Coordinates of C-alpha atoms in Angstrom, one line a residue:
M1 CA -27.3 -27.3 105.5
E2 CA -30.2 -27.3 107.7
W3 CA -30.9 -23.7 108.0
L4 CA -30.5 -24.2 103.9
K5 CA -33.1 -26.5 103.7
K6 CA -35.4 -24.7 105.7
F7 CA -35.0 -21.6 103.5
A8 CA -35.5 -24.0 100.3
A9 CA -38.9 -25.0 102.2
Q10 CA -40.1 -21.5 102.6
I11 CA -39.3 -20.8 99.5
R12 CA -41.6 -23.5 97.6
G13 CA -44.2 -22.8 100.3
L14 CA -44.4 -18.7 99.3
W15 CA -44.5 -19.9 95.3
T16 CA -47.3 -23.0 96.0
K17 CA -49.3 -19.5 97.4
F18 CA -48.4 -17.3 94.3
S19 CA -51.4 -16.7 91.4
L20 CA -50.8 -17.6 87.7
V21 CA -50.0 -14.0 87.3
Q22 CA -48.0 -13.1 90.3
R23 CA -45.3 -15.9 89.1
I24 CA -45.2 -14.5 85.5
I25 CA -44.5 -11.2 87.1
I26 CA -41.7 -12.8 89.3
G27 CA -40.4 -14.9 86.3
V28 CA -40.5 -12.2 83.6
I29 CA -38.5 -9.7 86.6
V30 CA -35.9 -12.7 87.4
L31 CA -35.6 -12.7 83.6
A32 CA -34.7 -9.2 83.3
G33 CA -32.4 -9.0 86.0
I34 CA -30.6 -11.8 84.0
V35 CA -30.4 -10.1 81.2
G36 CA -29.4 -7.3 82.5
I37 CA -26.4 -8.7 84.5
V38 CA -25.4 -10.5 81.0
A39 CA -25.5 -6.9 79.2
L40 CA -23.4 -5.3 81.8
L41 CA -20.9 -7.9 81.7
S42 CA -20.6 -8.1 78.1
V43 CA -20.5 -4.4 77.8
S44 CA -17.5 -4.5 80.7
S45 CA -15.5 -6.8 78.6
V46 CA -15.0 -4.6 75.9
P47 CA -11.2 -3.7 75.7
T48 CA -10.6 0.1 76.1
M49 CA -9.5 1.4 72.7
V50 CA -6.9 3.8 72.5
S51 CA -6.7 6.6 69.6
V52 CA -3.5 6.5 67.8
I53 CA -4.2 10.4 67.0
D54 CA -6.7 12.4 68.7
V55 CA -8.4 14.3 66.0
P56 CA -10.3 12.9 62.9
I57 CA -9.1 12.2 59.8
Q58 CA -11.7 13.2 57.0
D59 CA -10.0 12.5 54.2
E60 CA -10.2 9.0 52.9
A61 CA -7.5 7.4 51.2
V62 CA -5.3 9.6 53.6
R63 CA -7.3 7.3 56.4
D64 CA -7.0 4.3 54.3
Q65 CA -3.4 4.2 53.9
I66 CA -2.9 4.8 57.4
I67 CA -4.9 2.0 58.0
T68 CA -3.0 -0.4 55.3
R69 CA 0.2 0.4 56.8
I70 CA -1.4 -0.2 60.8
N71 CA -2.6 -3.9 59.4
Q72 CA 1.2 -4.5 57.6
E73 CA 2.2 -4.9 61.3
G74 CA -0.5 -7.0 62.1
I75 CA -2.4 -4.7 64.5
R76 CA -5.9 -4.5 64.5
A77 CA -7.2 -1.3 64.1
Q78 CA -10.5 0.4 64.2
V79 CA -12.3 3.7 62.8
T80 CA -15.0 5.8 64.6
A81 CA -17.8 7.2 63.2
A82 CA -16.3 10.6 63.7
G83 CA -13.1 9.7 62.1
V84 CA -10.5 8.7 64.5
I85 CA -8.6 6.0 64.1
Q86 CA -7.6 3.6 67.5
V87 CA -6.0 0.5 68.4
A88 CA -5.8 -2.1 71.8
D89 CA -3.7 -0.3 74.0
E90 CA -1.1 3.2 74.7
Q91 CA 1.8 0.8 73.9
T92 CA 0.9 0.1 70.7
A93 CA -0.8 3.6 69.7
R94 CA 2.8 4.9 70.4
R95 CA 4.5 2.2 68.3
I96 CA 1.8 3.1 65.6
R97 CA 2.5 7.2 65.6
S98 CA 6.2 6.7 65.5
I99 CA 6.0 4.6 62.2
L100 CA 3.8 6.7 60.9
I101 CA 5.9 10.3 61.5
R102 CA 8.9 7.9 60.2
E103 CA 6.9 7.3 57.1
D104 CA 5.5 10.7 56.6
L105 CA 2.1 9.1 57.0
I106 CA 0.9 11.8 59.4
P107 CA -2.1 14.5 58.0
S108 CA -0.4 17.7 57.2
G109 CA -3.9 19.2 59.1
T110 CA -2.6 17.6 62.1
D111 CA -1.5 19.4 65.1
P112 CA 2.3 17.8 65.8
W113 CA 1.4 18.6 70.0
S114 CA -1.9 16.5 69.6
I115 CA 0.2 13.0 69.7
F116 CA 2.1 13.9 72.9
D117 CA -0.8 15.4 74.5
Q118 CA -0.9 14.8 78.6
E119 CA -2.6 15.9 81.6
R120 CA -0.9 18.5 83.5
W121 CA -0.8 20.2 86.6
T122 CA 1.3 23.1 88.6
L123 CA 0.9 25.7 90.6
T124 CA 3.6 28.2 89.3
D125 CA 4.7 28.9 85.6
F126 CA 8.3 27.4 86.5
E127 CA 7.2 23.8 87.6
R128 CA 4.6 24.3 84.4
N129 CA 7.7 24.6 82.6
V130 CA 9.4 22.1 84.0
N131 CA 6.9 19.2 83.8
F132 CA 6.0 20.4 80.6
R133 CA 9.3 19.5 79.2
R134 CA 9.6 17.0 81.3
A135 CA 6.5 15.1 79.7
Q136 CA 7.8 16.1 76.5
T137 CA 11.1 14.0 76.6
R138 CA 9.7 11.0 78.6
M139 CA 6.7 10.9 75.7
V140 CA 9.4 10.7 73.1
T141 CA 11.5 8.3 74.6
D142 CA 8.4 6.2 75.4
H143 CA 7.8 6.4 71.4
I144 CA 11.5 5.5 70.7
K145 CA 11.2 2.6 72.8
A146 CA 8.2 1.7 71.6
L147 CA 10.3 0.8 68.1
D148 CA 10.2 -3.0 68.0
E149 CA 14.0 -2.5 66.7
V150 CA 15.1 -0.9 70.0
D151 CA 15.7 -2.4 73.4
D152 CA 16.1 0.6 75.5
A153 CA 16.7 4.3 74.9
N154 CA 17.9 7.0 76.8
V155 CA 17.0 10.5 75.6
T156 CA 18.1 13.8 76.8
V157 CA 17.0 17.1 75.6
V158 CA 18.3 20.5 76.8
F159 CA 16.0 23.8 76.5
P160 CA 17.4 26.6 76.7
E161 CA 16.2 30.2 78.5
R162 CA 14.5 32.1 75.7
T163 CA 16.3 35.8 75.9
L164 CA 15.1 39.0 74.2
F165 CA 17.1 39.1 70.9
S166 CA 17.1 35.5 68.4
S167 CA 21.2 36.2 67.7
E168 CA 21.5 35.4 71.5
Q169 CA 19.2 32.5 71.8
N170 CA 21.0 29.3 71.9
P171 CA 19.7 26.3 70.1
T172 CA 17.6 23.3 71.5
T173 CA 19.8 20.1 71.5
A174 CA 18.8 16.5 72.2
S175 CA 20.7 13.3 72.6
V176 CA 19.9 9.7 72.1
I177 CA 21.6 6.8 72.8
I178 CA 19.6 3.6 71.6
T179 CA 20.3 0.2 73.1
P180 CA 19.3 -2.5 69.6
R181 CA 17.5 -5.8 70.1
P182 CA 19.7 -8.5 69.4
G183 CA 19.5 -9.4 65.2
S184 CA 18.1 -5.9 64.1
D185 CA 20.0 -3.7 61.6
I186 CA 19.0 -0.3 63.0
I187 CA 22.1 0.5 63.7
T188 CA 22.9 0.1 59.7
N189 CA 19.6 1.1 58.4
R190 CA 20.1 4.6 57.3
K191 CA 16.0 5.1 56.7
K192 CA 15.3 4.1 60.6
I193 CA 17.7 6.1 62.0
E194 CA 16.2 9.0 60.2
G195 CA 12.6 8.3 61.5
I196 CA 13.6 8.7 64.7
Q197 CA 15.6 12.0 64.0
K198 CA 12.8 12.8 62.1
L199 CA 10.2 12.1 65.2
L200 CA 12.9 14.0 67.6
R201 CA 12.4 17.5 65.3
F202 CA 8.9 16.6 64.7
A203 CA 8.1 16.4 68.5
I204 CA 10.3 19.0 70.3
E205 CA 9.8 22.7 69.4
G206 CA 13.3 24.6 67.9
L207 CA 14.8 21.2 67.6
T208 CA 17.0 20.8 64.1
D209 CA 19.1 18.1 62.7
T210 CA 21.9 19.4 63.4
N211 CA 21.3 19.4 67.0
I212 CA 20.7 15.9 67.7
V213 CA 22.9 13.3 68.1
I214 CA 22.0 9.6 68.5
T215 CA 24.6 6.9 69.5
D216 CA 24.4 3.4 70.0
Q217 CA 25.6 1.9 73.7
A218 CA 29.2 1.9 72.2
G219 CA 29.3 5.9 71.8
N220 CA 29.3 5.3 68.0
V221 CA 27.5 8.3 66.1
L222 CA 24.8 6.9 64.2
N223 CA 23.2 9.8 62.4
D224 CA 26.2 11.4 61.0
F225 CA 24.5 11.5 57.4
E226 CA 27.6 14.0 55.8
N227 CA 30.3 11.5 55.9
M228 CA 28.3 8.7 54.9
A229 CA 28.1 10.2 51.0
A230 CA 30.8 8.1 50.3
A231 CA 29.3 5.0 51.7
D232 CA 26.2 5.8 50.4
R233 CA 27.5 6.4 46.8
L234 CA 29.3 2.7 47.2
V235 CA 25.4 1.4 48.4
L236 CA 24.3 3.2 45.1
I237 CA 27.1 1.8 43.0
E238 CA 26.5 -1.6 44.5
R239 CA 22.7 -1.4 43.5
E240 CA 23.2 -0.1 40.2
N241 CA 25.4 -3.4 39.1
K242 CA 23.1 -5.5 40.5
L243 CA 20.2 -4.0 38.1
I244 CA 23.0 -4.2 35.0
Q245 CA 24.0 -7.9 36.5
S246 CA 19.8 -9.1 36.6
L247 CA 19.1 -7.4 33.7
E248 CA 22.3 -9.6 32.1
A249 CA 21.2 -13.2 33.4
K250 CA 17.4 -12.2 31.8
Y251 CA 18.4 -11.7 28.7
R252 CA 21.3 -14.8 28.9
A253 CA 18.2 -17.2 30.1
Q254 CA 15.7 -15.9 27.3
I255 CA 18.7 -15.9 25.0
L256 CA 20.3 -19.6 26.1
G257 CA 16.7 -21.0 26.4
A258 CA 15.9 -20.4 22.7
L259 CA 19.1 -21.5 21.3
Q260 CA 19.2 -24.4 23.2
V261 CA 15.8 -25.8 22.3
T262 CA 16.7 -25.0 18.5
F263 CA 20.3 -26.6 18.8
G264 CA 20.0 -28.4 22.0
S265 CA 21.6 -27.8 25.1
D266 CA 25.0 -30.2 24.8
R267 CA 26.0 -27.8 21.6
V268 CA 24.7 -24.2 22.8
R269 CA 26.9 -24.0 26.6
D270 CA 27.9 -20.3 27.0
L271 CA 26.5 -16.7 26.0
N272 CA 28.4 -14.0 26.8
I273 CA 26.6 -10.7 27.2
K274 CA 27.8 -7.7 28.3
I275 CA 25.1 -4.7 29.2
D276 CA 26.8 -0.7 29.5
M277 CA 24.0 1.6 31.4
D278 CA 24.0 5.0 31.8
M279 CA 22.8 5.3 35.2
S280 CA 22.6 9.4 35.3
Q281 CA 19.3 11.2 35.3
K282 CA 19.3 13.5 32.1
S283 CA 16.5 15.8 31.1
I284 CA 16.6 15.8 27.1
A285 CA 14.3 19.1 26.0
R286 CA 13.8 18.8 22.1
E287 CA 12.0 20.7 19.4
T288 CA 11.0 19.2 16.3
Y289 CA 9.9 20.6 13.1
S290 CA 7.4 18.7 10.1
P291 CA 6.2 19.8 7.1
I292 CA 2.4 21.0 6.7
V293 CA -0.1 18.8 5.4
K294 CA -2.0 19.9 2.4
K295 CA -3.5 16.6 1.2
E296 CA -4.0 13.8 3.2
R297 CA -3.3 10.1 1.3
T298 CA -6.4 8.9 -0.1
P299 CA -7.1 5.7 1.5
G300 CA -6.7 2.6 -0.8
L301 CA -4.1 3.8 -3.2
P302 CA -0.9 2.0 -3.8
Y303 CA 1.3 5.0 -3.7
D304 CA 1.1 8.1 -1.5
D305 CA -0.9 10.8 -3.1
S306 CA -0.3 13.1 -0.3
E307 CA 0.8 16.8 -0.7
L308 CA 3.1 18.0 2.0
L309 CA 4.0 21.9 2.4
D310 CA 7.8 23.3 3.5
S311 CA 6.3 26.2 4.9
L312 CA 2.3 28.3 4.9
T313 CA 2.8 32.0 4.6
I314 CA 0.1 34.2 7.2
S315 CA 1.2 37.3 5.7
E316 CA 2.9 39.1 3.2
S317 CA 4.4 43.1 2.9
T318 CA 5.8 44.6 -0.6
S319 CA 7.2 48.1 -0.4
G320 CA 9.1 49.9 -3.9
T321 CA 11.0 53.4 -4.3
T322 CA 11.6 54.7 -7.8
W323 CA 13.3 57.8 -8.5
E324 CA 14.5 59.3 -12.4
G325 CA 15.8 62.4 -13.1
T326 CA 18.8 64.9 -14.1
G327 CA 19.7 64.9 -10.6
F328 CA 19.3 69.0 -10.5
N329 CA 18.2 70.3 -7.7
P330 CA 17.5 74.1 -7.2
E331 CA 17.9 75.6 -3.7
G332 CA 16.4 79.3 -4.6
P333 CA 18.1 82.4 -4.2
A334 CA 21.8 83.0 -3.3
G335 CA 22.4 82.9 0.4
V336 CA 19.5 81.4 1.4
E337 CA 19.5 77.6 2.6
G338 CA 17.8 74.9 1.0
Q339 CA 14.7 72.9 1.8
T340 CA 15.9 70.1 -0.5
P341 CA 15.9 66.4 1.9
P342 CA 19.5 65.1 2.8
A343 CA 18.1 62.3 0.8
F344 CA 17.7 64.3 -2.4
K345 CA 20.8 66.2 -1.3
D346 CA 23.4 63.2 -1.7
M347 CA 21.8 62.5 -5.0
S348 CA 22.5 66.1 -6.2
N349 CA 24.0 66.5 -9.9
L350 CA 23.7 63.0 -10.3
F351 CA 21.8 61.4 -13.2
G352 CA 20.3 58.2 -13.5
K353 CA 17.7 56.1 -12.6
M354 CA 16.9 53.6 -9.4
V355 CA 14.2 51.4 -8.8
Q356 CA 13.8 50.2 -5.1
E357 CA 11.4 46.8 -3.6
T358 CA 11.4 45.5 -0.6
R359 CA 8.8 42.1 0.2
V360 CA 8.9 40.6 3.8
H361 CA 6.9 37.5 4.0
N362 CA 6.2 35.9 7.3
E363 CA 6.1 31.7 7.1
V364 CA 4.5 29.5 9.8
V365 CA 6.3 25.7 10.1
N366 CA 4.2 23.1 12.4
S367 CA 6.8 22.7 15.9
E368 CA 6.9 20.2 18.4
K369 CA 8.6 21.2 21.9
S370 CA 8.7 18.2 24.1
Q371 CA 10.6 16.9 27.4
E372 CA 11.4 13.7 28.5
E373 CA 14.0 12.4 31.5
R374 CA 15.9 9.5 30.7
S375 CA 17.2 7.5 33.9
P376 CA 18.9 4.7 33.6
R377 CA 19.5 3.9 29.7
I378 CA 21.4 0.9 27.9
D379 CA 24.6 2.7 26.1
R380 CA 26.0 -0.6 24.6
V381 CA 25.1 -4.5 24.1
T382 CA 27.8 -7.1 23.3
V383 CA 27.1 -10.6 22.9
S384 CA 28.9 -13.4 21.6
V385 CA 28.0 -16.6 21.5
N386 CA 29.3 -19.9 20.1
I387 CA 27.4 -23.2 18.6
D388 CA 29.1 -26.2 18.3
G389 CA 28.1 -28.7 15.3
Q390 CA 27.8 -32.2 15.4
W391 CA 29.6 -35.3 15.7
K392 CA 28.7 -38.3 13.8
W393 CA 30.8 -42.1 13.8
K394 CA 32.1 -43.5 10.6
Y395 CA 30.8 -47.3 9.5
D396 CA 31.8 -49.4 7.6
E397 CA 30.3 -51.4 5.0
K398 CA 28.7 -53.8 7.9
K399 CA 27.4 -50.7 9.4
N400 CA 30.0 -51.3 11.8
P401 CA 32.0 -48.1 13.6
Q402 CA 35.3 -47.5 12.2
I403 CA 38.2 -47.6 14.7
A404 CA 41.3 -46.0 14.3
A405 CA 44.8 -47.0 15.0
D406 CA 44.7 -45.8 17.8
G407 CA 42.0 -47.7 18.8
S408 CA 39.4 -44.9 19.2
I409 CA 36.2 -44.8 17.6
E410 CA 36.6 -42.5 14.0
R411 CA 34.2 -39.3 13.6
D412 CA 33.2 -36.8 11.4
Y413 CA 32.9 -32.9 12.3
I414 CA 29.6 -31.6 10.2
P415 CA 29.9 -27.5 10.9
V416 CA 26.6 -25.0 11.6
P417 CA 25.9 -24.0 8.0
S418 CA 26.5 -20.1 7.6
E419 CA 22.6 -19.7 7.0
Q420 CA 21.7 -21.2 10.7
L421 CA 24.1 -18.7 12.2
R422 CA 22.9 -16.2 10.6
S423 CA 19.7 -17.0 11.2
A424 CA 20.8 -17.3 15.2
Q425 CA 22.5 -13.9 15.2
L426 CA 19.3 -12.5 13.9
L427 CA 17.4 -14.1 16.2
V428 CA 19.4 -12.8 19.2
Q429 CA 19.7 -9.3 18.0
N430 CA 16.0 -9.6 17.9
A431 CA 16.0 -10.9 21.8
V432 CA 18.2 -7.7 23.0
G433 CA 17.1 -4.6 20.8
Y434 CA 19.9 -4.6 19.1
N435 CA 20.4 -0.6 17.8
A436 CA 23.4 -0.5 15.8
G437 CA 23.7 3.4 16.0
R438 CA 24.7 2.8 19.8
G439 CA 27.2 0.5 18.8
D440 CA 25.9 -2.5 19.8
S441 CA 27.8 -5.9 18.5
V442 CA 26.5 -9.1 18.3
T443 CA 28.5 -12.4 17.6
V444 CA 27.4 -16.1 16.5
Q445 CA 30.6 -18.2 16.1
N446 CA 30.7 -21.8 14.9
I447 CA 34.2 -22.7 16.7
P448 CA 34.3 -27.3 17.6
F449 CA 34.3 -28.0 21.6
D450 CA 36.8 -29.8 22.7
R451 CA 35.2 -33.4 23.9
T452 CA 38.0 -35.0 24.0
A453 CA 36.8 -36.6 27.5
Q454 CA 33.3 -37.2 26.0
F455 CA 34.5 -39.1 23.0
K456 CA 36.7 -41.1 25.5
D457 CA 34.1 -41.8 27.9
E458 CA 31.8 -43.0 24.8
D459 CA 34.3 -45.2 23.4
S460 CA 35.2 -47.2 26.9
A461 CA 31.1 -47.6 26.8
F462 CA 31.1 -48.9 23.5
F463 CA 33.8 -51.2 23.6
R464 CA 32.7 -52.2 27.1
Q465 CA 29.3 -52.8 25.8
K466 CA 30.9 -54.9 22.8
Q467 CA 32.7 -56.9 25.4
F468 CA 29.6 -57.6 27.3
R469 CA 27.9 -58.6 24.5
T470 CA 30.7 -61.0 23.2
T471 CA 31.0 -62.6 26.8
L472 CA 27.1 -62.8 27.4
V473 CA 27.4 -65.0 23.6
I474 CA 30.2 -67.3 25.0
F475 CA 28.4 -67.4 28.2
L476 CA 25.1 -68.5 26.4
I477 CA 27.1 -71.0 24.2
G478 CA 28.5 -72.5 26.8
V479 CA 25.3 -72.7 29.1
I480 CA 23.5 -74.6 26.0
V481 CA 26.1 -76.9 25.4
L482 CA 26.3 -77.7 29.0
L483 CA 22.2 -77.7 29.0
I484 CA 22.4 -80.2 26.0
S485 CA 25.5 -82.3 27.8
F486 CA 23.3 -82.8 30.9
I487 CA 20.2 -84.0 29.0
V488 CA 22.3 -86.4 26.7
F489 CA 23.6 -87.3 30.2
R490 CA 20.3 -88.0 31.6
A491 CA 19.0 -90.3 28.4
I492 CA 22.0 -92.3 28.6
S493 CA 21.5 -92.9 32.1
R494 CA 18.2 -93.3 32.1
E495 CA 18.8 -95.6 29.5
M496 CA 20.9 -97.9 31.5
E497 CA 19.2 -98.0 34.3
R498 CA 16.1 -99.0 32.5
R499 CA 18.0 -101.6 30.7
R500 CA 19.9 -102.9 34.3
R501 CA 16.1 -102.8 36.1
L502 CA 15.1 -105.1 32.5
A503 CA 17.8 -106.8 33.3
E504 CA 17.3 -107.8 37.3
D505 CA 13.5 -108.6 36.5
E506 CA 14.7 -111.1 34.2
R507 CA 17.3 -113.1 36.0
A508 CA 14.5 -112.7 38.8
R509 CA 11.7 -114.2 36.3
R510 CA 14.0 -116.7 35.9
E511 CA 14.7 -117.6 39.2
Q512 CA 11.0 -117.7 40.1
A513 CA 9.9 -119.8 37.4
I514 CA 13.3 -122.2 38.3
R515 CA 12.0 -122.5 41.7
E516 CA 8.3 -122.6 41.2
S517 CA 8.8 -125.8 38.3
A518 CA 11.4 -127.5 41.3
I519 CA 8.4 -126.8 44.0
A520 CA 6.3 -128.4 41.5
Q521 CA 7.8 -131.3 40.7
A522 CA 8.8 -131.8 44.7
E523 CA 5.3 -131.9 44.6
E524 CA 4.1 -134.2 41.9
E525 CA 6.9 -136.5 43.8
G526 CA 5.9 -136.2 47.0
V527 CA 9.3 -135.0 48.3
D528 CA 8.9 -132.8 51.5
V529 CA 10.1 -129.5 50.1
S530 CA 11.5 -127.1 53.0
I531 CA 11.1 -123.6 52.1
S532 CA 13.6 -120.7 53.6
V533 CA 12.8 -117.9 55.5
E534 CA 13.1 -115.3 53.2
E535 CA 11.4 -117.4 50.6
R536 CA 8.6 -117.4 52.8
A537 CA 8.8 -114.0 53.4
R538 CA 8.5 -113.0 49.5
M539 CA 6.0 -115.3 49.1
D540 CA 3.9 -113.7 52.0
L541 CA 4.8 -110.1 50.1
Q542 CA 4.0 -110.7 46.7
E543 CA 0.6 -112.4 48.1
N544 CA 0.2 -109.1 50.3
I545 CA 0.5 -106.7 47.3
A546 CA -1.6 -109.0 45.1
N547 CA -4.4 -108.5 47.6
M548 CA -3.9 -105.0 48.2
A549 CA -3.8 -104.6 44.0
K550 CA -7.3 -105.9 44.3
E551 CA -9.0 -104.4 47.0
H552 CA -7.7 -100.7 46.4
P553 CA -6.5 -100.4 42.7
E554 CA -6.5 -96.2 43.2
D555 CA -3.8 -96.9 45.5
V556 CA -1.6 -98.6 43.8
A557 CA -2.2 -96.6 40.8
Q558 CA -1.3 -93.6 42.3
L559 CA 2.2 -95.3 44.1
I560 CA 2.8 -96.5 40.4
R561 CA 2.7 -93.1 38.9
T562 CA 4.7 -91.6 42.1
W563 CA 7.4 -94.6 41.0
L564 CA 7.1 -93.7 37.4
L565 CA 7.7 -89.8 38.3
E566 CA 10.9 -90.7 40.5
E567 CA 12.4 -92.5 37.8

């Protein structure tokens, strides 16, 4: 530590000897060094990006599609100025390449071997070929292992020796054993297996689908797609049935919602709908002929004044032949062949007249040809709906429900009017796109629901409520009677207590008066009267109460009020 202090002292000594310009120069140099070090660290900390496809992709639409697919995997990618797509590391690049090959997102102009480029060196052609085949196998294995659904993969590729004649050339074969990750569906997912098969075919020259065998760790062949035709057909049928069921559920929800809003959810409970669909793909060619419009309809007229023509003559030709005569044709001297045409020879020795006329018309009509494909198509729709009527209680003249002989409440059933049934049927027909031509059927009926349990619960609730009201009235009457009795008893008790207290006060007053008169009489006669201890205490207590009432009248008044409230 001593040398560090000496070094710091020397630095301070040198710093004090520097001029202002020297100090500024030294500070600028130190600052530039710090900035350079920071820039070097920031540049060196930037991760090295790996190209997904080594060649630039100039088509922006294809490039955007690839970037979107990479973003769906949650991977960050960047595009260089030249158009090369890059990701963070080589493992991610392999995974993305596998996905792009599986989903046919590799651009058509891209060299398929560019994604398997690997630096190689050798001394002989034999070693070069061996290294090339090892590199191919290892690269394909790494690509398959990069898939999320694959835990491990073992790839074996057999490259046969090239022969002079192609007929004697043995095919290239490949076998792949994959171990799926727990929870993966790659074994049952045909699209993913086809992706691995396409990856192999795209990576190895001369490899065909028939020479590729993909199995799981248990030896089950996964790419035997020809024998999976029956299973694919069952899957297709299942999907078609799900489509029909989803369409039926959609119509059912719409129709039930509309009817339940109108009639109530309790009156419209069930709706049966059956849709027959033709899932086959059909191509229909149609040629339609229509009349020619000679004059358009005049706007604003209440009737149609347009003129239509069935056809329009574009050309016409007429030809005629007329013959008249005795039918004698001289043929010249005897023994000489005549020059009469064969047509006139047939008319020789005939007499009469012939007129022949031929007319040819070339007409044109409006024709339209159309081509359409249908798949799928609804063949028939059948709907049945049941709407319940209304049940109302019967009431007597006092507005009380009428009770039947069996103890239940009597009710009247009001059916749904025919007009409402027809309106509901029309509503259902419009909801499902009713077409009588294809045999659609919509039935709306009014059949009463079985409400025995509901009526039983309603009757029980009514009678319980009625019994509760009766019990409540009796209880209230009893409470009122008990309250009145208590009030009368309390009044009588207080009156008796008041009378008893008045009688005791009167008796005490009379006894006090007698004592006072006796004391006064004894004092007048000069007789010495002896007073008992109780009597003396009573007189002292009365005297103290009188003095307290004079000195503290408010306290005495509060005490009297308390006594009155207690009484």
